Short mmCIF file of C-alpha atoms and ligand atoms in Angstrom, two decimals:
data_model
loop_
_atom_site.label_atom_id
_atom_site.label_comp_id
_atom_site.label_asym_id
_atom_site.label_seq_id
_atom_site.Cartn_x
_atom_site.Cartn_y
_atom_site.Cartn_z
CA MET F 164 -3.99 -47.66 -28.87
CA GLN F 165 -2.16 -50.36 -26.88
CA GLN F 166 0.20 -48.90 -24.29
CA LYS F 167 2.87 -51.54 -24.70
CA ARG F 168 3.96 -53.82 -27.53
CA VAL F 169 6.11 -56.93 -27.49
CA PHE F 170 8.20 -58.03 -30.51
CA ALA F 171 10.01 -61.33 -31.00
CA PRO F 172 13.62 -61.43 -32.29
CA GLN F 173 13.78 -60.51 -36.02
CA GLU F 174 10.22 -59.20 -36.05
CA MET F 175 9.76 -55.91 -37.96
CA ILE F 176 8.72 -52.96 -35.75
CA PHE F 177 8.23 -50.50 -38.60
CA LYS F 178 9.16 -50.25 -42.26
CA GLU F 179 10.81 -47.53 -44.32
CA GLY F 180 8.18 -45.59 -46.31
CA GLN F 181 5.28 -46.20 -43.88
CA MET F 182 3.58 -43.24 -42.21
CA GLY F 183 4.35 -43.24 -38.48
CA GLU F 184 1.46 -43.46 -36.06
CA CYS F 185 3.49 -43.63 -32.85
CA ALA F 186 7.00 -43.62 -31.42
CA TYR F 187 8.38 -46.11 -28.89
CA LEU F 188 10.42 -46.04 -25.71
CA ILE F 189 12.50 -49.21 -25.42
CA GLU F 190 11.75 -50.72 -22.05
CA ARG F 191 13.64 -53.96 -22.66
CA GLY F 192 15.62 -55.44 -25.60
CA ARG F 193 17.63 -54.17 -28.57
CA VAL F 194 16.59 -53.04 -32.04
CA LEU F 195 18.34 -52.46 -35.35
CA ILE F 196 17.63 -49.39 -37.47
CA PHE F 197 18.53 -49.97 -41.13
CA ILE F 198 17.86 -48.73 -44.64
CA ASP F 199 17.40 -50.64 -47.85
CA LYS F 200 20.00 -49.64 -50.46
CA LYS F 201 19.24 -51.25 -53.79
CA GLY F 202 18.11 -54.49 -52.15
CA THR F 203 20.92 -54.56 -49.59
CA GLU F 204 20.28 -53.93 -45.92
CA MET F 205 22.49 -51.12 -44.58
CA PRO F 206 22.58 -51.00 -40.77
CA LEU F 207 22.44 -47.46 -39.29
CA ARG F 208 22.37 -47.98 -35.51
CA ILE F 209 21.54 -50.42 -32.75
CA LEU F 210 19.45 -49.00 -29.94
CA GLY F 211 18.60 -50.40 -26.50
CA GLU F 212 16.89 -49.85 -23.19
CA GLY F 213 15.80 -46.28 -22.40
CA GLU F 214 16.15 -45.04 -25.98
CA VAL F 215 13.44 -43.68 -28.28
CA ILE F 216 12.64 -44.93 -31.79
CA GLY F 217 10.28 -43.77 -34.50
CA GLU F 218 9.94 -40.17 -33.31
CA MET F 219 11.34 -38.44 -36.40
CA SER F 220 8.52 -39.16 -38.81
CA LEU F 221 5.95 -38.08 -36.21
CA ILE F 222 7.63 -34.75 -35.64
CA ASP F 223 8.02 -33.76 -39.27
CA ASN F 224 5.02 -35.72 -40.55
CA THR F 225 6.88 -37.69 -43.21
CA PRO F 226 7.11 -41.42 -43.98
CA ARG F 227 9.60 -43.47 -41.94
CA SER F 228 13.06 -42.84 -43.40
CA ALA F 229 14.45 -46.16 -42.09
CA SER F 230 13.20 -49.56 -40.99
CA CYS F 231 13.43 -51.04 -37.53
CA ARG F 232 13.69 -54.70 -36.49
CA ALA F 233 13.88 -56.38 -33.09
CA LEU F 234 17.22 -58.06 -32.34
CA SER F 235 16.02 -59.74 -29.16
CA ASP F 236 12.73 -59.98 -27.24
CA CYS F 237 11.63 -56.35 -27.17
CA HIS F 238 9.20 -54.64 -24.82
CA LEU F 239 8.26 -51.22 -26.19
CA VAL F 240 6.18 -48.48 -24.55
CA VAL F 241 4.00 -46.63 -27.07
CA VAL F 242 4.31 -42.84 -27.28
CA THR F 243 1.36 -41.51 -29.26
CA LYS F 244 1.56 -38.66 -31.74
CA GLU F 245 -0.55 -36.49 -29.39
CA GLN F 246 1.69 -37.20 -26.41
CA LEU F 247 4.74 -36.23 -28.41
CA LEU F 248 3.27 -33.15 -30.07
CA ASP F 249 1.73 -31.87 -26.81
CA ARG F 250 5.16 -31.89 -25.24
CA ILE F 251 6.86 -30.25 -28.18
CA THR F 252 4.22 -27.53 -28.31
CA ALA F 253 4.66 -26.83 -24.60
CA ALA F 254 8.46 -26.59 -24.85
CA ASP F 255 10.43 -23.35 -24.87
CA PRO F 256 10.53 -21.91 -28.43
CA VAL F 257 14.32 -21.94 -28.41
CA VAL F 258 14.36 -25.64 -27.49
CA ARG F 259 11.94 -26.28 -30.37
CA LEU F 260 14.16 -24.39 -32.79
CA LEU F 261 17.21 -26.38 -31.66
CA MET F 262 15.21 -29.58 -32.07
CA LYS F 263 14.20 -28.63 -35.57
CA ALA F 264 17.80 -27.84 -36.51
CA LEU F 265 19.05 -31.17 -35.13
CA LEU F 266 16.30 -33.07 -36.89
CA GLU F 267 17.09 -31.44 -40.22
CA ARG F 268 20.77 -32.23 -39.78
CA LEU F 269 20.05 -35.86 -38.99
CA ARG F 270 17.73 -36.18 -41.99
CA SER F 271 20.29 -34.73 -44.38
CA GLN F 272 22.98 -37.06 -43.00
CA ASN F 273 20.70 -40.00 -43.74
CA ASP F 274 20.07 -38.62 -47.24
CA VAL F 275 23.82 -38.34 -47.91
CA PHE F 276 24.29 -41.86 -46.66
CA ARG F 277 21.72 -43.17 -49.11
CA SER F 278 23.29 -41.00 -51.85
CA ARG F 279 20.03 -39.35 -52.72
CA LYS F 280 19.07 -35.71 -53.06
CA PRO F 281 17.99 -34.01 -49.83
CA VAL F 282 14.24 -34.21 -49.45
CA VAL F 283 12.32 -31.13 -48.30
CA HIS F 284 10.31 -32.13 -45.24
CA ALA F 285 7.20 -30.35 -43.99
CA PRO F 286 7.39 -30.12 -40.21
CA MET F 287 4.29 -30.43 -38.04
CA ASP F 288 2.68 -27.24 -36.73
CA PRO F 289 4.59 -27.12 -33.44
CA LEU F 290 7.84 -26.73 -35.33
CA ILE F 291 6.67 -24.29 -38.00
CA ILE F 292 6.06 -21.18 -35.88
CA ASP F 293 9.31 -21.48 -34.03
CA LYS F 294 11.74 -19.20 -35.73
CA ARG F 295 10.10 -15.85 -35.07
CA GLU F 296 9.09 -16.74 -31.51
CA ALA F 297 12.52 -18.15 -30.72
CA LEU F 298 14.29 -15.16 -32.25
CA GLU F 299 12.12 -12.76 -30.27
CA ARG F 300 12.70 -14.62 -27.03
CA ILE F 301 16.47 -14.90 -27.49
CA GLY F 302 16.57 -11.23 -28.56
CA LEU F 303 14.65 -10.17 -25.43
CA GLU F 304 16.86 -12.31 -23.19
CA ASN F 305 19.97 -10.75 -24.71
CA ARG F 306 18.61 -7.24 -24.26
CA ILE F 307 17.71 -8.02 -20.63
CA ALA F 308 21.18 -9.48 -20.03
CA SER F 309 22.93 -6.39 -21.37
CA GLY F 310 20.45 -4.16 -19.52
CA LEU F 311 21.44 -5.94 -16.31
CA GLU F 312 25.15 -5.46 -17.16
CA ASP F 313 24.54 -1.75 -17.77
CA ASN F 314 22.57 -1.27 -14.55
CA GLU F 315 19.36 -0.36 -16.38
CA PHE F 316 17.17 -2.25 -13.88
CA LEU F 317 16.16 -0.70 -10.58
CA PRO F 318 13.45 -0.90 -7.93
CA TYR F 319 10.45 1.43 -7.84
CA TYR F 320 8.65 1.65 -4.51
CA GLN F 321 4.96 1.52 -3.73
CA ALA F 322 3.77 2.67 -0.30
CA ILE F 323 2.02 0.20 2.00
CA PHE F 324 -0.11 1.80 4.68
CA ASP F 325 -1.92 0.91 7.87
CA LEU F 326 -5.59 0.95 6.86
CA ASN F 327 -6.73 2.09 10.31
CA THR F 328 -4.34 4.97 10.90
CA GLY F 329 -3.48 5.86 7.31
CA VAL F 330 0.23 5.88 8.24
CA VAL F 331 2.74 4.56 5.66
CA ILE F 332 4.47 1.65 7.40
CA GLY F 333 6.37 0.02 4.56
CA CYS F 334 6.79 -0.30 0.82
CA GLU F 335 7.00 -2.91 -1.90
CA ALA F 336 10.03 -2.91 -4.20
CA LEU F 337 8.90 -3.50 -7.81
CA ILE F 338 11.40 -3.96 -10.61
CA ARG F 339 11.51 -1.53 -13.55
CA TRP F 340 13.73 -1.39 -16.63
CA HIS F 341 14.99 2.01 -17.72
CA SER F 342 15.82 0.86 -21.22
CA LYS F 343 17.96 3.07 -23.46
CA ASP F 344 15.71 2.41 -26.46
CA GLN F 345 12.28 1.88 -24.89
CA GLY F 346 12.15 4.12 -21.82
CA VAL F 347 10.58 2.72 -18.62
CA VAL F 348 9.52 -0.89 -19.22
CA SER F 349 7.01 -2.72 -16.98
CA PRO F 350 7.81 -6.19 -15.58
CA VAL F 351 4.79 -7.51 -17.52
CA VAL F 352 7.00 -7.29 -20.64
CA PHE F 353 10.13 -9.01 -19.33
CA MET F 354 9.27 -10.98 -16.17
CA ASP F 355 8.37 -14.23 -17.98
CA ALA F 356 11.60 -14.17 -19.99
CA MET F 357 13.54 -13.51 -16.78
CA GLU F 358 11.81 -16.19 -14.75
CA GLU F 359 12.17 -18.84 -17.44
CA SER F 360 15.93 -18.25 -17.69
CA SER F 361 18.66 -17.76 -15.12
CA LEU F 362 18.41 -13.97 -15.61
CA ILE F 363 16.04 -13.88 -12.64
CA LEU F 364 18.92 -14.84 -10.34
CA LYS F 365 20.96 -11.76 -11.25
CA ALA F 366 17.91 -9.48 -11.31
CA GLY F 367 16.76 -10.88 -7.95
CA GLN F 368 20.14 -10.22 -6.36
CA MET F 369 20.12 -6.69 -7.75
CA MET F 370 16.65 -6.07 -6.23
CA ILE F 371 17.81 -7.39 -2.84
CA GLU F 372 20.95 -5.23 -2.88
CA LYS F 373 19.35 -2.02 -4.12
CA SER F 374 16.27 -2.15 -1.93
CA MET F 375 18.35 -2.82 1.19
CA GLN F 376 20.70 0.00 0.20
CA ASP F 377 17.75 2.38 -0.21
CA LEU F 378 15.90 1.33 2.95
CA PRO F 379 17.70 3.60 5.49
CA GLU F 380 17.25 6.62 3.20
CA ILE F 381 13.53 5.85 2.86
CA SER F 382 12.70 4.81 6.41
CA ARG F 383 14.31 7.79 8.17
CA HIS F 384 11.52 10.05 6.93
CA PHE F 385 8.80 7.98 8.59
CA SER F 386 7.53 8.07 12.16
CA ASP F 387 8.70 4.56 13.10
CA PRO F 388 11.89 4.06 11.03
CA GLU F 389 13.01 0.99 12.96
CA ASN F 390 9.91 -0.95 12.01
CA PHE F 391 9.47 0.43 8.49
CA PHE F 392 9.73 -2.56 6.14
CA VAL F 393 10.49 -3.22 2.50
CA SER F 394 8.75 -6.09 0.71
CA ILE F 395 10.93 -7.86 -1.84
CA ASN F 396 9.42 -10.19 -4.47
CA VAL F 397 11.22 -13.50 -4.75
CA SER F 398 10.49 -15.86 -7.64
CA GLY F 399 10.38 -19.64 -7.19
CA ARG F 400 13.55 -20.28 -9.14
CA GLN F 401 15.42 -17.64 -7.16
CA PHE F 402 14.22 -19.05 -3.83
CA ALA F 403 15.27 -22.55 -4.89
CA SER F 404 18.77 -21.42 -5.93
CA LEU F 405 21.54 -22.67 -3.64
CA ASP F 406 23.04 -19.31 -2.75
CA PHE F 407 19.80 -17.37 -2.25
CA LEU F 408 19.87 -17.25 1.54
CA ALA F 409 23.66 -16.81 1.78
CA HIS F 410 23.47 -13.79 -0.54
CA LEU F 411 20.46 -12.34 1.26
CA GLU F 412 22.13 -12.67 4.66
CA ALA F 413 25.51 -11.38 3.45
CA THR F 414 23.86 -8.29 1.93
CA ARG F 415 21.73 -7.66 5.01
CA GLN F 416 24.69 -7.95 7.36
CA ARG F 417 26.93 -5.78 5.19
CA LEU F 418 24.28 -3.06 5.16
CA THR F 419 23.33 -3.69 8.83
CA ILE F 420 19.59 -3.97 8.15
CA PRO F 421 17.54 -5.80 10.82
CA SER F 422 15.78 -8.83 9.32
CA ARG F 423 12.41 -7.73 10.73
CA GLN F 424 12.51 -4.84 8.23
CA ILE F 425 12.58 -7.27 5.29
CA LYS F 426 9.46 -9.02 4.03
CA LEU F 427 9.96 -11.67 1.35
CA GLU F 428 6.98 -12.01 -1.00
CA LEU F 429 6.62 -15.49 -2.42
CA THR F 430 3.96 -16.88 -4.73
CA GLU F 431 1.94 -20.05 -4.27
CA ARG F 432 4.24 -21.88 -6.66
CA ILE F 433 6.76 -22.11 -3.83
CA MET F 434 4.38 -24.49 -2.09
CA THR F 435 4.84 -27.12 -4.77
CA GLU F 436 8.61 -27.12 -4.40
CA GLY F 437 8.32 -29.69 -1.60
CA PRO F 438 10.18 -30.23 1.65
CA GLN F 439 13.25 -28.22 0.61
CA ALA F 440 11.21 -25.04 0.22
CA LEU F 441 9.59 -25.66 3.58
CA ALA F 442 13.00 -26.02 5.24
CA MET F 443 14.17 -22.79 3.59
CA LEU F 444 11.07 -20.93 4.77
CA ARG F 445 11.68 -22.14 8.32
CA GLU F 446 15.28 -20.96 8.13
CA CYS F 447 14.20 -17.54 6.90
CA ARG F 448 11.71 -17.29 9.75
CA LEU F 449 14.33 -18.32 12.31
CA LEU F 450 16.55 -15.55 10.97
CA GLY F 451 13.70 -13.11 11.58
CA TYR F 452 12.51 -12.31 8.04
CA LYS F 453 8.82 -11.72 7.46
CA LEU F 454 7.32 -14.02 4.85
CA ALA F 455 4.30 -13.09 2.76
CA ILE F 456 2.32 -15.25 0.38
CA ASP F 457 1.61 -13.17 -2.73
CA ASP F 458 -1.25 -13.55 -5.24
CA PHE F 459 -2.86 -16.16 -3.00
CA GLY F 460 -5.95 -17.72 -4.58
CA THR F 461 -4.96 -17.01 -8.18
CA GLY F 462 -2.89 -20.15 -8.77
CA PHE F 463 -3.12 -23.72 -7.58
CA SER F 464 -3.56 -22.93 -3.90
CA SER F 465 -3.64 -25.62 -1.33
CA LEU F 466 -4.84 -24.86 2.16
CA GLN F 467 -2.96 -27.84 3.43
CA TYR F 468 0.33 -26.39 2.20
CA LEU F 469 -0.57 -22.96 3.47
CA ALA F 470 -1.15 -24.28 6.97
CA GLN F 471 2.28 -25.97 6.98
CA MET F 472 4.23 -22.92 5.86
CA PRO F 473 5.64 -20.62 8.54
CA LEU F 474 4.22 -17.51 6.85
CA THR F 475 3.64 -14.18 8.59
CA ASP F 476 1.59 -12.37 5.94
CA LEU F 477 -1.00 -12.97 3.26
CA LYS F 478 -1.53 -10.58 0.37
CA ILE F 479 -5.03 -10.34 -1.04
CA ASP F 480 -4.70 -10.26 -4.81
CA ARG F 481 -5.73 -7.18 -6.76
CA SER F 482 -8.22 -9.22 -8.83
CA PHE F 483 -10.36 -9.93 -5.72
CA VAL F 484 -10.23 -6.33 -4.50
CA LEU F 485 -11.28 -5.14 -7.96
CA ARG F 486 -14.41 -7.31 -8.08
CA MET F 487 -15.36 -7.01 -4.41
CA LYS F 488 -18.93 -5.71 -4.92
CA GLU F 489 -21.74 -6.26 -2.43
CA GLY F 490 -22.89 -9.90 -2.56
CA SER F 491 -20.21 -10.86 -5.13
CA LYS F 492 -18.18 -14.06 -5.11
CA SER F 493 -15.00 -12.00 -4.76
CA LEU F 494 -16.33 -10.43 -1.56
CA SER F 495 -16.99 -13.91 -0.15
CA ILE F 496 -13.49 -15.00 -1.16
CA VAL F 497 -11.96 -11.95 0.55
CA GLN F 498 -14.03 -12.70 3.66
CA SER F 499 -12.84 -16.30 3.77
CA LEU F 500 -9.23 -15.27 3.13
CA ILE F 501 -9.49 -12.93 6.12
CA HIS F 502 -11.02 -15.65 8.26
CA MET F 503 -8.33 -18.12 7.25
CA ALA F 504 -5.49 -15.65 7.82
CA ARG F 505 -6.85 -14.97 11.31
CA LEU F 506 -6.94 -18.69 12.12
CA LEU F 507 -3.37 -19.09 10.94
CA GLY F 508 -2.20 -15.94 12.75
CA MET F 509 -1.20 -14.11 9.58
CA ASN F 510 -1.30 -10.38 8.82
CA LEU F 511 -3.24 -9.19 5.78
CA THR F 512 -2.35 -6.73 3.05
CA ALA F 513 -4.81 -5.83 0.30
CA GLU F 514 -3.36 -4.96 -3.10
CA GLY F 515 -4.72 -2.72 -5.82
CA ILE F 516 -6.90 -0.38 -3.77
CA GLU F 517 -8.09 2.13 -6.34
CA ALA F 518 -11.43 3.39 -5.02
CA PRO F 519 -12.51 4.87 -1.66
CA GLU F 520 -15.34 2.25 -1.43
CA GLN F 521 -12.80 -0.56 -1.69
CA LEU F 522 -10.78 1.04 1.11
CA ARG F 523 -13.91 1.36 3.25
CA THR F 524 -14.98 -2.26 2.73
CA LEU F 525 -11.49 -3.60 3.47
CA LYS F 526 -11.28 -1.50 6.64
CA GLU F 527 -14.70 -2.74 7.77
CA LEU F 528 -13.62 -6.31 7.16
CA GLY F 529 -10.61 -5.72 9.40
CA VAL F 530 -7.76 -5.91 6.84
CA GLU F 531 -4.70 -4.30 8.45
CA MET F 532 -2.57 -3.11 5.53
CA GLY F 533 -3.07 -1.96 1.96
CA GLN F 534 -1.47 -0.55 -1.16
CA GLY F 535 -2.92 0.84 -4.36
CA TYR F 536 -3.18 3.68 -6.84
CA LEU F 537 -5.73 5.41 -4.59
CA PHE F 538 -2.80 6.52 -2.51
CA ALA F 539 0.41 5.91 -4.45
CA LYS F 540 1.73 4.20 -7.58
CA PRO F 541 5.17 2.58 -7.65
CA ILE F 542 7.68 5.46 -8.01
CA PRO F 543 11.47 5.83 -8.11
CA LEU F 544 13.51 6.37 -4.93
CA ASN F 545 13.81 10.16 -5.12
CA GLU F 546 10.05 10.57 -5.62
CA PHE F 547 9.33 8.12 -2.82
CA VAL F 548 11.53 10.12 -0.44
CA GLN F 549 9.67 13.27 -1.53
CA LEU F 550 6.36 11.53 -0.83
CA ALA F 551 7.63 10.42 2.56
CA LYS F 552 8.49 14.00 3.49
CA THR F 553 5.11 15.40 2.51
CA HIS F 554 2.68 12.48 2.94
CA SER F 555 3.83 10.05 5.60
CA ARG F 556 0.16 9.14 5.97
CA VAL F 557 -2.70 8.60 3.56
CA ALA F 558 -5.14 11.01 5.12
P1 C2E C 708 2.82 -8.20 -7.69
O1 C2E C 708 3.93 -8.70 -6.83
O2 C2E C 708 1.47 -8.75 -7.45
O3 C2E C 708 2.85 -6.63 -7.56
C1 C2E C 708 1.72 -5.82 -7.52
C2 C2E C 708 1.45 -5.24 -8.88
O4 C2E C 708 0.23 -4.52 -8.82
C3 C2E C 708 2.52 -4.25 -9.31
O5 C2E C 708 2.64 -4.34 -10.72
C4 C2E C 708 1.89 -2.93 -8.91
O6 C2E C 708 2.40 -1.85 -9.66
C5 C2E C 708 0.45 -3.20 -9.26
N1 C2E C 708 -0.48 -2.35 -8.51
C6 C2E C 708 -0.39 -1.92 -7.25
N2 C2E C 708 -1.45 -1.17 -6.90
C7 C2E C 708 -2.26 -1.14 -7.98
C8 C2E C 708 -3.53 -0.53 -8.25
O7 C2E C 708 -4.13 0.13 -7.44
N3 C2E C 708 -4.05 -0.74 -9.48
C9 C2E C 708 -3.42 -1.45 -10.42
N4 C2E C 708 -4.00 -1.59 -11.61
N5 C2E C 708 -2.22 -2.04 -10.21
C10 C2E C 708 -1.64 -1.89 -9.00
P2 C2E C 708 4.02 -4.33 -11.44
O8 C2E C 708 4.96 -3.39 -10.75
O9 C2E C 708 3.74 -4.13 -12.90
O10 C2E C 708 4.54 -5.80 -11.22
C11 C2E C 708 3.91 -6.87 -11.80
C12 C2E C 708 4.42 -8.17 -11.24
O11 C2E C 708 5.78 -8.39 -11.62
C13 C2E C 708 4.43 -8.19 -9.72
O12 C2E C 708 3.15 -8.48 -9.27
C14 C2E C 708 5.40 -9.33 -9.48
O13 C2E C 708 4.79 -10.56 -9.64
C15 C2E C 708 6.40 -9.13 -10.61
N6 C2E C 708 7.56 -8.41 -10.06
C16 C2E C 708 7.77 -7.08 -9.96
N7 C2E C 708 8.98 -6.83 -9.42
C17 C2E C 708 9.54 -8.03 -9.16
C18 C2E C 708 10.80 -8.45 -8.60
O14 C2E C 708 11.67 -7.66 -8.20
N8 C2E C 708 11.01 -9.80 -8.51
C19 C2E C 708 10.08 -10.72 -8.92
N9 C2E C 708 10.38 -12.01 -8.78
N10 C2E C 708 8.91 -10.36 -9.45
C20 C2E C 708 8.64 -9.04 -9.57
CA1 CA C 709 4.28 -8.68 -4.74
CA1 CA C 710 0.32 -9.63 -5.83
#
């Protein structure tokens, strides 16, 4: 299909009743949308540069409900059915539901205008499945929002230990939801909904506040309390928010926690946020925070980005540790991650250590820190303090 089309003044672009094969973006010129009412042309709207025409019949798979004619020389960019439907399918289910509602309203307005009975339209697949998905998503978001209001979210802590000495030297704060109706809920259930809405900002602030509040109570039971650290997960949206650093610093200063005891865990996605993210990372480093790259190698990693970022730590994802058998690809990946981290002067933490053989291999490879079910699962504050009192080291 041609990418652009040019129409002369008064030339028809599409006719009422035809099936639509594409929509158009008006690059230059003006068009008239009109309907034919018993032989008389009834103008509906005039549209110009930057506006879209012909999208309705593509979305709900019905014949064009109006005609369109060029009013001047028109340069139109073609938007194919696939391009349009791909984007609609990828959109948030709530946005799709809103779109469907608006489209139906517009159609019925046109029907009233033409004094004919409303026609039942059959929407294309992307708009059919919406209601249930959208209702579920909005329902979950509402439950999360009221859970946040009612303080139902809190950090659990998982011990991080020195692989050589077995001493617990820090912990990772992992969010949990103590829901009134569902009991303890894992982030796997609600993290996507949080990250795709602004709920992550409130949840992120709560995690920063609570884990800094808990840190003195936790660290005092360990041999080197001044260097005991807490790792806090920070999502891309949270890191990009304007008040992230101001809130972090205000909380830290209020609770008098040294910045070296805070490690911020960021995912690779941060690397695609561009120069602003880089400037923020530098600022965090200047303030003395440790910065870890989490889940490295599972997303769209770029070594070039990695080398630019002022990171202190790299976390080896659980999926590599799990498949790290002799001669396996995962073992080679772990080896190259270690090599790369050394070159860049970064510390290494292996996640998801479940078996003694994994621990042994990681130790032999020279990984400094680790966490995993072999030693401890994420647990609430009181249990973590208990663990600290009895097991301040792995073995
Ligand atoms: P993550 O940051 O990669 O955290 C490590 C996950 O691995 C945690 O899952 C932890 O419980 C789990 N894990 C640790 N050791 C083992 C092991 O030996 N075996 C197995 N099977 N799993 C292990 P969790 O707590 O369910 O968290 C899942 C993800 O949710 C986290 O992955 C992180 O991406 C996100 N998340 C959790 N808390 C927060 C938070 O406060 N903020 C943000 N932005 N994301 C969070
Ligand atoms: Ca993490
Ligand atoms: Ca991880």
